[in-house]
Amino acid sequence: MKILDIYARLKRDMNYIEKELEKSIYSDYTIMRETSAHLLKAGGKRIRPVFVLLAGQFGNYQLDQIKHVAVPMELIHMASLVHDDVIDDADTRRGQLTVKSKWDNRIAMYTGDYIFAKALGVVTQLPNPWIHQIMSKAIMEMSIGEMEQIRFFFHTGQTIRNYLLRIKRKTALLIAISCQLGAIAANAPKSVSQKLFLFGYNVGMAFQIRDDVLDLCGTEQQIGKPPGSDIKQGNITLPMLLALQEESLREPLLQEIARIQAVDGQTDVSAFIRMIRGSNGIVKAEAMAARYIEKAIVALKDLPDLQAKKDLIRIAHFVGNRSY
Amino acid sequence: MKILDIYARLKRDMNYIEKELEKSIYSDYTIMRETSAHLLKAGGKRIRPVFVLLAGQFGNYQLDQIKHVAVPMELIHMASLVHDDVIDDADTRRGQLTVKSKWDNRIAMYTGDYIFAKALGVVTQLPNPWIHQIMSKAIMEMSIGEMEQIRFFFHTGQTIRNYLLRIKRKTALLIAISCQLGAIAANAPKSVSQKLFLFGYNVGMAFQIRDDVLDLCGTEQQIGKPPGSDIKQGNITLPMLLALQEESLREPLLQEIARIQAVDGQTDVSAFIRMIRGSNGIVKAEAMAARYIEKAIVALKDLPDLQAKKDLIRIAHFVGNRSY
């Protein structure tokens, strides 16, 4: 798989970032050390630091500078996952026990706060206030995106625009600024960091759409949790909204959603999943994801033909076809 | 009451800070705007900004600089209150409905995250990385303090040292750095900001001890919530630890605490409160608070005799005698 080549090329630098991540959340305080180690061990693709490092190659790439963006971007992502698990009542993520289930909700909340604060501590070691402002705004938007998601739970009257704005805030912005800030931290020109932002934004949108498709079409092994967790929670995603537009399916789907809502998601949702899979919602959503990927690649058009550019394009294609 | 004189003297500047606070959490996003406005309206003493402004007078006092510390200090305090309410299951605070009870737990969590991020956005408008590091570390310590509190719920074997370290992290540090950062933001010499830190630390310790005494001795009107909420939650405070040291009281107290714990605090605790009030725990805790106040005032000894110094001393005495 080509994505592995990229990681191989970045391996030395990513190992360094991993060590810095470990150091950053090392604490003298026992519970904190345990929850943090647990989070690190649970892993993840570290896709945000990868974007930071690749984007940094369009400027003056110095790992000891760029790490001050790569590490906090992953920390912010980790903190938001910990807080989401409190909200989602999730007991596992990526097949691992969550902080919330292994310790408790309260510990998870403060672990998240601690990691957010650490992200602030790391990023402010770079003296560029523009970087701080971008990061602060992105976390604010992310929080709003999470609230939007809650507000729209089981809300079948929402528009596709509502959905797109929400995943922009919730997912795409953080990937967009990973690319943008990697470039800014490497002193790349503003025109370059803007193009990388646009690239990241579009990849992020595709990433979330694919994620939402996978929740309906993936196996438990692929997605690390049982399929259908979105609708159980009330999260109406793009394939569902597209399926709801089909006249013959609309009424039965609304009834099924009402049934699931009435029992607060505590029910078998395989009939619902079959209905969505039987609609054109999946194919249409994948087509939208593909269009975002195209736009992402177009955004890179005028950037110099570095290896990093090829790598970004490859990652974009990989995200477009993701089944992990 | 003398404390009001101080606020009167600071009134113009505090009004400005209040406006900046409002602006800082103004959001285009409806729920966010409502929760934030609710939080602002719920008020509070704004004691952290007051300390920032007074400490700033020991340097080159410029409100448009110092506001970048005064506003985030209050934001961090507000965010931590919102998160505490999620944890505490508190429906009211200062007699007002909490965000958690007025909206829900999930909204409260993300409101807190949003406000933390905004604090980062405001403080990084000052270019001094030392300020950012101090603030980041304080939030990390605060999160650990909150976890400590949870870990020690109903833990009658804890020492007074455990208690003191916990309230240092949970309360005193944030007041200490309000004083310290006010001075740093006004470019006061390091020796001055260190003394102000020490002042704030000691006032903060006294403040929390008095708070814990009030939870046992105050009326619902004074403290804005029913007395005894600490023990209902499992929070073993200084007066209780001191009472547990009295041989004749120890066994009955342990039994009563076990009874309260067994029903998860869902019980009448007036017998417990009477036992503590009948012990020497209250008087001894107040004596400890008074010693912290003395130390706070000693810390200011070598600072120039500005009006701000008199005001700080007055606030310290006020905290020592607080019944609000």
XYZ file of C-alpha atoms in Angstrom:
648
model
C 0.000 0.000 0.000
C 1.450 3.301 -1.095
C 0.576 5.195 2.069
C 3.137 3.069 3.877
C 5.902 4.334 1.576
C 5.176 7.846 2.763
C 5.327 6.855 6.373
C 8.556 5.010 5.655
C 10.090 8.132 4.182
C 8.945 10.146 7.202
C 9.759 7.387 9.647
C 12.749 8.982 11.349
C 10.995 12.316 11.781
C 7.716 10.719 12.862
C 9.567 8.638 15.460
C 10.992 11.870 16.797
C 7.500 13.425 16.901
C 6.189 10.338 18.692
C 8.910 10.729 21.330
C 8.059 14.416 21.696
C 4.385 13.517 22.093
C 5.301 11.081 24.841
C 7.456 13.666 26.567
C 4.797 16.321 26.221
C 2.145 14.443 28.165
C 4.487 12.823 30.607
C 3.350 13.824 34.053
C 4.583 13.278 37.572
C 0.998 12.680 38.452
C 0.117 8.983 38.406
C -3.402 8.905 36.959
C -2.432 11.464 34.330
C 0.586 9.375 33.368
C -1.587 6.289 33.053
C -4.359 7.892 31.018
C -1.847 9.591 28.742
C 0.195 6.461 28.185
C -3.025 4.634 27.446
C -3.988 7.241 24.861
C -0.570 7.141 23.207
C -0.573 3.364 23.118
C -4.032 3.358 21.577
C -2.239 4.908 18.661
C -3.975 6.249 15.645
C -2.605 7.204 12.290
C -0.950 10.425 13.452
C -2.246 11.855 10.198
C -2.200 15.445 11.485
C 1.530 15.439 12.296
C 2.170 13.782 8.923
C 0.397 16.686 7.213
C 2.354 19.187 9.314
C 5.690 17.625 8.349
C 4.837 17.356 4.650
C 3.553 20.938 4.524
C 6.691 22.111 6.300
C 8.758 20.883 3.375
C 7.372 23.738 1.270
C 9.330 26.132 3.466
C 12.499 26.019 5.503
C 11.996 22.583 7.056
C 13.421 22.446 10.573
C 12.030 19.639 12.659
C 12.840 21.299 15.972
C 10.639 24.226 14.940
C 7.883 22.340 13.171
C 7.468 19.942 16.076
C 5.899 22.828 17.988
C 2.996 22.592 15.585
C 3.002 18.843 14.865
C 2.806 17.848 18.534
C -0.013 20.227 19.579
C -2.092 19.319 16.507
C -2.048 15.685 17.623
C -2.613 16.693 21.264
C -5.688 18.724 20.301
C -6.977 15.765 18.343
C -6.371 13.427 21.301
C -8.024 15.804 23.785
C -11.061 16.111 21.558
C -11.305 12.320 21.261
C -11.204 11.967 25.036
C -13.966 14.543 25.406
C -16.006 12.965 22.600
C -15.840 9.629 24.386
C -17.361 11.213 27.483
C -20.184 12.519 25.334
C -20.603 9.463 23.157
C -20.616 7.126 26.107
C -18.121 5.141 24.066
C -16.478 2.217 25.810
C -14.089 1.419 23.002
C -12.330 3.385 20.305
C -10.161 1.702 17.696
C -10.883 -1.521 19.564
C -9.264 -0.184 22.763
C -10.988 0.745 25.991
C -11.554 4.500 26.227
C -10.236 6.633 29.099
C -13.852 7.140 30.094
C -14.558 3.426 30.439
C -11.183 2.486 31.900
C -11.230 5.256 34.492
C -14.388 7.335 34.539
C -16.158 10.244 32.914
C -14.745 12.782 35.305
C -11.168 11.650 34.845
C -11.707 11.729 31.070
C -12.929 15.311 31.207
C -9.891 16.558 33.114
C -7.493 14.447 31.068
C -8.845 16.288 28.031
C -8.410 19.669 29.723
C -4.863 18.768 30.732
C -3.941 17.789 27.180
C -5.505 20.963 25.730
C -3.433 23.025 28.172
C -0.309 21.132 27.182
C -1.013 21.853 23.508
C -1.075 25.538 24.435
C 2.214 25.119 26.279
C 3.906 23.543 23.262
C 2.623 25.814 20.515
C 3.488 28.986 22.402
C 7.130 27.973 22.265
C 6.947 29.285 18.707
C 6.942 33.077 18.885
C 4.577 33.612 15.928
C 1.223 34.901 17.290
C -0.468 34.203 13.942
C 0.012 30.485 14.610
C -1.558 30.807 18.072
C -4.556 32.677 16.727
C -5.212 30.110 14.011
C -5.031 27.271 16.503
C -7.251 28.985 19.064
C -9.937 29.728 16.451
C -9.829 26.158 15.148
C -10.471 24.726 18.636
C -13.353 27.152 19.089
C -14.865 26.105 15.762
C -14.321 22.459 16.647
C -16.245 22.931 19.920
C -19.082 24.561 18.004
C -19.033 21.702 15.494
C -19.444 19.223 18.335
C -22.373 21.202 19.713
C -23.902 21.342 16.243
C -23.685 17.588 16.038
C -25.566 17.270 19.322
C -28.140 19.864 18.319
C -28.877 17.970 15.110
C -29.121 14.506 16.686
C -32.127 12.684 15.123
C -32.968 15.927 13.296
C -34.182 14.556 9.970
C -35.116 18.013 8.698
C -31.496 19.165 8.505
C -30.011 20.096 5.138
C -26.893 18.772 3.464
C -25.484 22.239 4.001
C -25.980 21.788 7.783
C -24.076 18.525 7.544
C -21.228 19.973 5.505
C -20.772 22.992 7.775
C -20.728 20.689 10.773
C -18.062 18.307 9.460
C -16.032 21.300 8.318
C -15.913 22.499 11.909
C -15.647 19.102 13.485
C -12.998 17.528 11.254
C -11.870 19.400 8.154
C -10.615 22.577 9.831
C -8.142 20.743 12.045
C -6.643 18.948 9.045
C -6.654 22.201 7.060
C -4.697 24.070 9.716
C -2.293 21.141 10.174
C -1.246 21.763 6.572
C -1.375 25.545 6.883
C 0.566 25.745 10.145
C 3.228 23.293 8.963
C 3.935 25.738 6.152
C 3.766 28.818 8.380
C 6.065 27.268 10.984
C 8.563 26.678 8.160
C 8.255 30.304 7.046
C 6.734 29.400 3.684
C 5.063 32.307 1.822
C 1.432 33.047 2.696
C 0.250 32.004 -0.779
C 1.728 28.564 -0.129
C 0.194 28.142 3.323
C -3.192 29.214 1.942
C -3.066 26.587 -0.796
C -2.093 23.960 1.730
C -4.985 25.043 3.942
C -7.343 24.519 1.016
C -5.801 21.132 0.313
C -6.251 20.077 3.940
C -9.783 21.391 4.124
C -10.871 19.344 1.107
C -9.048 16.206 2.228
C -10.639 16.639 5.652
C -14.137 16.885 4.196
C -13.548 13.733 2.134
C -12.060 12.012 5.176
C -15.145 12.640 7.299
C -17.573 11.669 4.531
C -15.678 8.408 4.028
C -15.743 7.902 7.796
C -19.504 8.323 7.812
C -19.861 5.920 4.874
C -17.674 3.376 6.648
C -19.885 3.519 9.726
C -22.635 2.153 7.471
C -20.642 -0.138 5.162
C -17.567 -1.208 7.098
C -17.017 -4.310 9.179
C -16.398 -4.038 12.914
C -12.807 -5.061 12.245
C -12.304 -2.250 9.706
C -13.753 0.517 11.840
C -12.863 -0.669 15.341
C -16.460 -0.379 16.552
C -19.799 -1.949 15.562
C -21.279 -0.406 12.400
C -24.331 1.806 12.832
C -22.956 3.677 15.815
C -23.773 7.006 14.163
C -27.511 6.410 13.908
C -27.621 4.818 17.346
C -26.259 8.062 18.666
C -28.607 10.130 16.523
C -25.951 11.401 14.165
C -27.602 11.813 10.747
C -24.814 11.595 8.183
C -24.535 12.388 4.481
C -25.504 8.947 3.098
C -28.617 9.031 5.292
C -29.574 12.543 4.184
C -29.132 11.504 0.549
C -31.214 8.361 1.084
C -33.932 10.475 2.709
C -34.191 12.373 -0.575
C -35.384 9.214 -2.343
C -39.165 9.333 -2.435
C -39.819 5.619 -2.037
C -37.427 5.347 0.902
C -38.232 8.529 2.770
C -41.244 7.376 4.799
C -39.878 3.973 5.857
C -36.567 5.623 6.805
C -38.284 8.320 8.885
C -40.249 5.633 10.694
C -37.130 3.609 11.367
C -35.256 6.664 12.651
C -38.197 7.546 14.914
C -38.165 3.996 16.251
C -34.423 4.170 16.984
C -34.793 7.580 18.617
C -37.687 6.402 20.787
C -35.428 3.822 22.443
C -32.455 6.176 22.548
C -30.482 4.051 20.105
C -30.645 0.961 22.320
C -31.820 -1.325 19.539
C -30.686 -3.378 16.577
C -30.108 -1.047 13.614
C -29.307 -3.604 10.930
C -32.617 -3.015 9.125
C -31.831 0.698 8.942
C -28.317 0.006 7.658
C -29.705 -2.337 4.973
C -32.113 0.365 3.822
C -29.326 2.927 3.473
C -27.083 0.436 1.694
C -29.959 -0.298 -0.661
C -30.302 3.401 -1.522
C -28.138 5.562 -3.733
C -26.954 7.421 -0.614
C -23.681 5.532 -0.341
C -22.680 5.966 -3.974
C -23.649 9.626 -4.010
C -21.756 10.310 -0.787
C -18.694 8.592 -2.192
C -18.992 10.706 -5.312
C -19.009 13.827 -3.155
C -15.954 12.597 -1.284
C -14.237 12.018 -4.629
C -15.018 15.575 -5.711
C -13.449 16.927 -2.518
C -10.345 14.866 -3.243
C -10.170 16.328 -6.756
C -10.449 19.833 -5.336
C -7.724 19.052 -2.806
C -5.362 18.004 -5.571
C -6.211 21.048 -7.696
C -5.300 23.255 -4.717
C -1.710 21.972 -4.930
C -1.427 22.684 -8.678
C 0.825 25.739 -8.478
C 3.059 24.477 -5.673
C 6.618 23.394 -6.525
C 6.975 19.744 -7.535
C 8.595 18.464 -4.384
C 8.436 14.896 -3.159
C 6.150 16.266 -0.417
C 3.634 17.326 -3.058
C 3.569 13.807 -4.524
C 3.128 12.431 -1.012
C 0.222 14.758 -0.257
C -1.485 13.753 -3.508
C -0.968 10.114 -2.630
C -2.459 10.589 0.826
C -5.411 12.399 -0.728
C -6.061 9.462 -3.051
C -5.667 7.098 -0.145
C -8.229 9.023 1.917
C -10.566 8.955 -1.104
C -10.404 5.183 -1.182
C -10.033 4.539 2.511
C -11.416 1.390 3.948
C -9.586 1.500 7.272
C -17.638 47.161 53.432
C -14.112 48.088 52.463
C -13.841 45.676 49.555
C -16.400 47.797 47.755
C -14.105 50.833 47.951
C -11.512 48.913 46.003
C -13.965 47.918 43.341
C -15.134 51.537 43.195
C -11.593 52.711 42.559
C -11.183 50.064 39.847
C -14.689 50.546 38.527
C -13.839 52.203 35.224
C -11.137 49.649 34.411
C -13.240 46.721 35.581
C -16.136 47.897 33.423
C -13.761 47.886 30.497
C -12.602 44.346 31.371
C -16.241 43.255 31.652
C -16.902 44.595 28.141
C -13.807 42.810 26.849
C -14.997 39.598 28.505
C -18.329 39.975 26.757
C -16.675 40.621 23.431
C -14.287 37.732 23.908
C -16.974 35.089 24.192
C -19.391 36.665 21.788
C -20.097 34.089 19.116
C -22.077 34.009 15.908
C -23.201 30.624 17.003
C -26.541 30.730 18.819
C -26.156 28.147 21.586
C -22.659 29.388 22.338
C -23.928 32.948 22.575
C -26.675 31.875 24.959
C -24.495 29.759 27.230
C -21.819 32.457 27.334
C -24.259 35.262 28.055
C -25.746 33.098 30.766
C -22.321 32.583 32.309
C -21.487 36.283 32.185
C -24.825 37.233 33.678
C -24.348 34.714 36.455
C -21.555 37.059 37.441
C -19.128 36.286 40.159
C -16.722 38.531 41.924
C -14.248 38.803 39.047
C -11.611 38.520 41.738
C -8.964 37.212 39.323
C -9.128 40.247 37.022
C -9.082 42.490 40.110
C -5.817 40.843 41.208
C -4.402 41.197 37.689
C -5.173 44.920 37.574
C -3.835 45.618 41.057
C -0.647 43.649 40.409
C -0.210 45.496 37.122
C 0.111 48.746 39.053
C 3.521 47.613 40.320
C 4.809 47.960 36.771
C 3.987 50.041 33.748
C 0.203 49.838 33.995
C -1.399 49.830 30.562
C -4.909 48.488 30.512
C -4.853 47.573 26.827
C -1.893 45.282 27.557
C -2.959 43.943 30.922
C -6.417 43.056 29.631
C -4.766 40.240 27.681
C -4.078 38.594 31.019
C -7.127 39.777 33.005
C -9.639 38.457 30.471
C -8.136 34.974 29.986
C -7.710 34.487 33.733
C -11.456 34.989 34.173
C -12.191 32.863 31.083
C -10.127 29.983 32.473
C -11.986 30.296 35.757
C -15.347 30.291 33.942
C -14.412 27.306 31.768
C -13.318 25.352 34.813
C -16.599 26.165 36.586
C -18.581 24.910 33.588
C -16.583 21.677 33.557
C -16.875 21.314 37.336
C -20.642 21.593 37.073
C -20.676 18.679 34.635
C -18.732 16.651 37.160
C -20.505 17.858 40.270
C -23.918 17.310 38.759
C -24.642 20.787 40.046
C -27.937 22.296 38.997
C -27.287 25.688 40.505
C -24.221 27.793 41.180
C -24.438 31.137 42.948
C -28.195 30.579 42.980
C -28.323 30.479 39.152
C -29.016 27.492 36.952
C -25.798 25.988 35.601
C -25.095 25.564 31.882
C -25.299 21.833 32.494
C -28.798 21.968 33.921
C -30.101 24.661 31.582
C -28.763 22.966 28.448
C -27.098 19.620 29.014
C -23.885 17.941 30.048
C -22.597 17.698 26.515
C -23.209 21.332 25.733
C -21.505 22.263 29.006
C -18.425 20.235 28.086
C -17.974 21.939 24.724
C -18.820 25.362 26.127
C -15.904 24.857 28.494
C -13.607 23.783 25.669
C -14.655 26.802 23.610
C -13.912 29.193 26.454
C -10.510 27.571 27.142
C -9.638 28.014 23.464
C -10.717 31.634 23.592
C -8.483 32.215 26.615
C -5.587 30.919 24.517
C -6.607 33.270 21.712
C -6.586 36.298 24.011
C -3.394 35.637 25.964
C -1.339 34.923 22.855
C -1.980 38.481 21.741
C 0.748 39.329 24.218
C 4.072 38.332 22.676
C 5.722 37.207 25.924
C 6.095 33.385 25.815
C 6.847 33.299 29.562
C 3.245 34.373 30.192
C 1.917 31.592 27.945
C 4.015 28.955 29.678
C 2.877 30.016 33.132
C -0.762 29.936 32.080
C -0.482 26.564 30.347
C 1.188 24.966 33.378
C -1.427 26.414 35.728
C -4.283 24.884 33.708
C -2.477 21.545 33.715
C -2.030 21.705 37.487
C -5.654 22.727 37.880
C -6.794 19.670 35.909
C -4.650 17.461 38.117
C -6.095 19.149 41.210
C -9.595 18.314 40.003
C -8.590 14.703 39.446
C -7.033 14.603 42.909
C -10.283 15.778 44.373
C -12.127 12.937 42.660
C -9.511 10.384 43.636
C -9.838 11.390 47.294
C -13.648 11.413 47.421
C -14.753 9.783 50.696
C -11.102 8.923 51.360
C -10.948 9.419 55.136
C -7.344 8.224 55.281
C -6.011 11.244 53.411
C -3.604 13.621 55.138
C -3.864 17.358 55.608
C -0.914 17.572 53.234
C -3.028 15.803 50.549
C -5.719 18.397 51.112
C -3.365 21.357 50.965
C -1.631 20.182 47.793
C -5.023 19.643 46.176
C -6.410 23.111 46.959
C -3.110 24.627 45.869
C -3.606 23.090 42.447
C -7.348 23.569 42.308
C -7.611 27.147 43.548
C -4.506 28.869 44.864
C -2.338 28.586 41.746
C -4.816 30.412 39.527
C -5.004 33.308 41.981
C -1.220 33.259 42.388
C -0.612 33.556 38.661
C -3.291 36.255 38.315
C -1.075 38.390 40.547
C 2.156 37.225 38.953
C 1.005 37.693 35.353
C -0.512 41.110 36.051
C 2.964 42.213 37.114
C 4.715 40.474 34.223
C 2.313 41.940 31.658
C 3.184 45.372 33.072
C 6.899 44.616 32.765
C 7.490 44.744 36.516
C 10.815 43.241 37.682
C 10.898 39.498 38.310
C 11.425 39.989 42.048
C 8.142 41.914 42.161
C 6.143 39.347 40.185
C 7.530 36.581 42.411
C 6.384 38.362 45.564
C 2.978 38.917 44.050
C 2.812 35.236 43.128
C 3.498 34.357 46.759
C 0.857 36.819 47.911
C -1.720 35.306 45.545
C -0.819 31.762 46.491
C -1.372 32.437 50.185
C -4.581 34.393 49.625
C -5.809 31.585 47.389
C -5.128 28.942 50.034
C -7.015 31.014 52.633
C -9.807 31.625 50.135
C -10.373 27.899 49.546
C -10.158 27.023 53.227
C -12.740 29.703 54.022
C -14.865 28.342 51.173
C -14.700 24.873 52.667
C -15.579 26.244 56.116
C -18.526 28.142 54.654
C -19.873 24.984 53.072
C -20.255 23.711 56.631
C -21.167 26.914 58.483
C -22.803 29.197 55.926
C -26.473 29.652 55.161
C -27.853 28.754 51.745
C -28.246 32.469 51.071
C -24.603 33.187 51.878
C -23.132 30.421 49.745
C -25.707 30.177 46.963
C -26.190 26.437 47.459
C -27.343 24.210 50.331
C -24.641 23.698 52.976
C -23.060 20.271 53.162
C -22.616 19.907 49.415
C -18.943 18.979 49.887
C -19.590 15.892 51.977
C -22.548 14.873 49.816
C -20.125 14.796 46.921
C -17.480 13.008 48.960
C -15.142 15.970 49.225
C -13.350 15.673 52.583
C -12.250 19.175 53.509
C -9.891 20.632 56.103
C -12.421 21.133 58.949
C -13.497 17.508 58.522
C -9.916 16.208 58.534
C -9.228 18.221 61.685
C -12.403 16.936 63.345
C -11.383 13.372 62.431
C -8.262 13.917 64.531
C -10.383 14.300 67.671
C -10.456 10.932 69.373
C -14.002 11.097 70.730
C -15.393 12.186 67.366
C -13.413 9.973 65.023
C -15.528 6.819 65.133
C -18.954 8.476 64.942
C -17.696 10.672 62.075
C -16.300 7.697 60.147
C -19.627 5.916 60.560
C -21.558 8.933 59.368
C -19.266 9.383 56.338
C -19.642 5.686 55.479
C -23.409 6.065 55.696
C -23.368 9.104 53.369
C -21.049 7.333 50.937
C -23.235 4.218 50.899
C -26.146 6.228 49.507
C -23.905 8.292 47.223
C -24.624 11.493 49.123
C -28.393 11.252 48.556
C -29.268 11.825 52.180
C -29.715 14.438 54.849
C -26.296 15.491 56.133
C -27.349 17.855 58.912
C -26.213 15.443 61.645
C -22.779 15.295 60.065
C -22.609 19.087 59.805
C -23.608 19.429 63.467
C -20.818 17.035 64.481
C -18.210 19.041 62.585
C -19.507 22.326 63.960
C -19.303 20.823 67.433
C -15.642 19.927 66.913
C -12.602 22.174 66.935
C -12.236 21.620 63.185
C -13.860 24.900 62.212
C -11.807 27.056 64.562
C -8.566 25.312 63.651
C -9.273 25.606 59.931
C -10.004 29.297 60.355
C -6.751 29.701 62.243
C -4.920 28.092 59.327
C -6.661 30.446 56.899
C -5.610 33.375 59.074
C -1.979 32.207 58.983
C -2.098 32.078 55.182
C -3.449 35.632 55.149
C -0.576 36.741 57.397
C 1.921 35.126 55.058
C 0.254 36.787 52.082
C 0.683 40.190 53.666
C 4.294 39.497 54.630
C 5.004 38.655 50.982
C 4.165 42.261 50.050
C 6.465 43.729 52.710
C 9.233 44.941 50.411
C 7.002 46.181 47.599
C 6.606 49.942 47.127
C 3.814 51.537 49.160
C 1.369 52.103 46.336
C -2.378 52.357 46.750
C -2.497 48.958 45.018
C -0.527 47.450 47.900
C -3.032 48.797 50.422
C -5.834 47.404 48.268
C -4.253 43.973 48.086
C -3.825 43.906 51.848
C -7.432 44.935 52.273
C -8.616 42.174 49.939
C -6.476 39.692 51.846
C -8.118 40.691 55.128
C -11.495 40.522 53.462
C -10.816 36.981 52.219
C -9.676 36.062 55.734
C -13.000 37.174 57.145
C -15.200 36.241 54.226
C -18.743 35.239 54.861
C -20.017 35.627 51.284
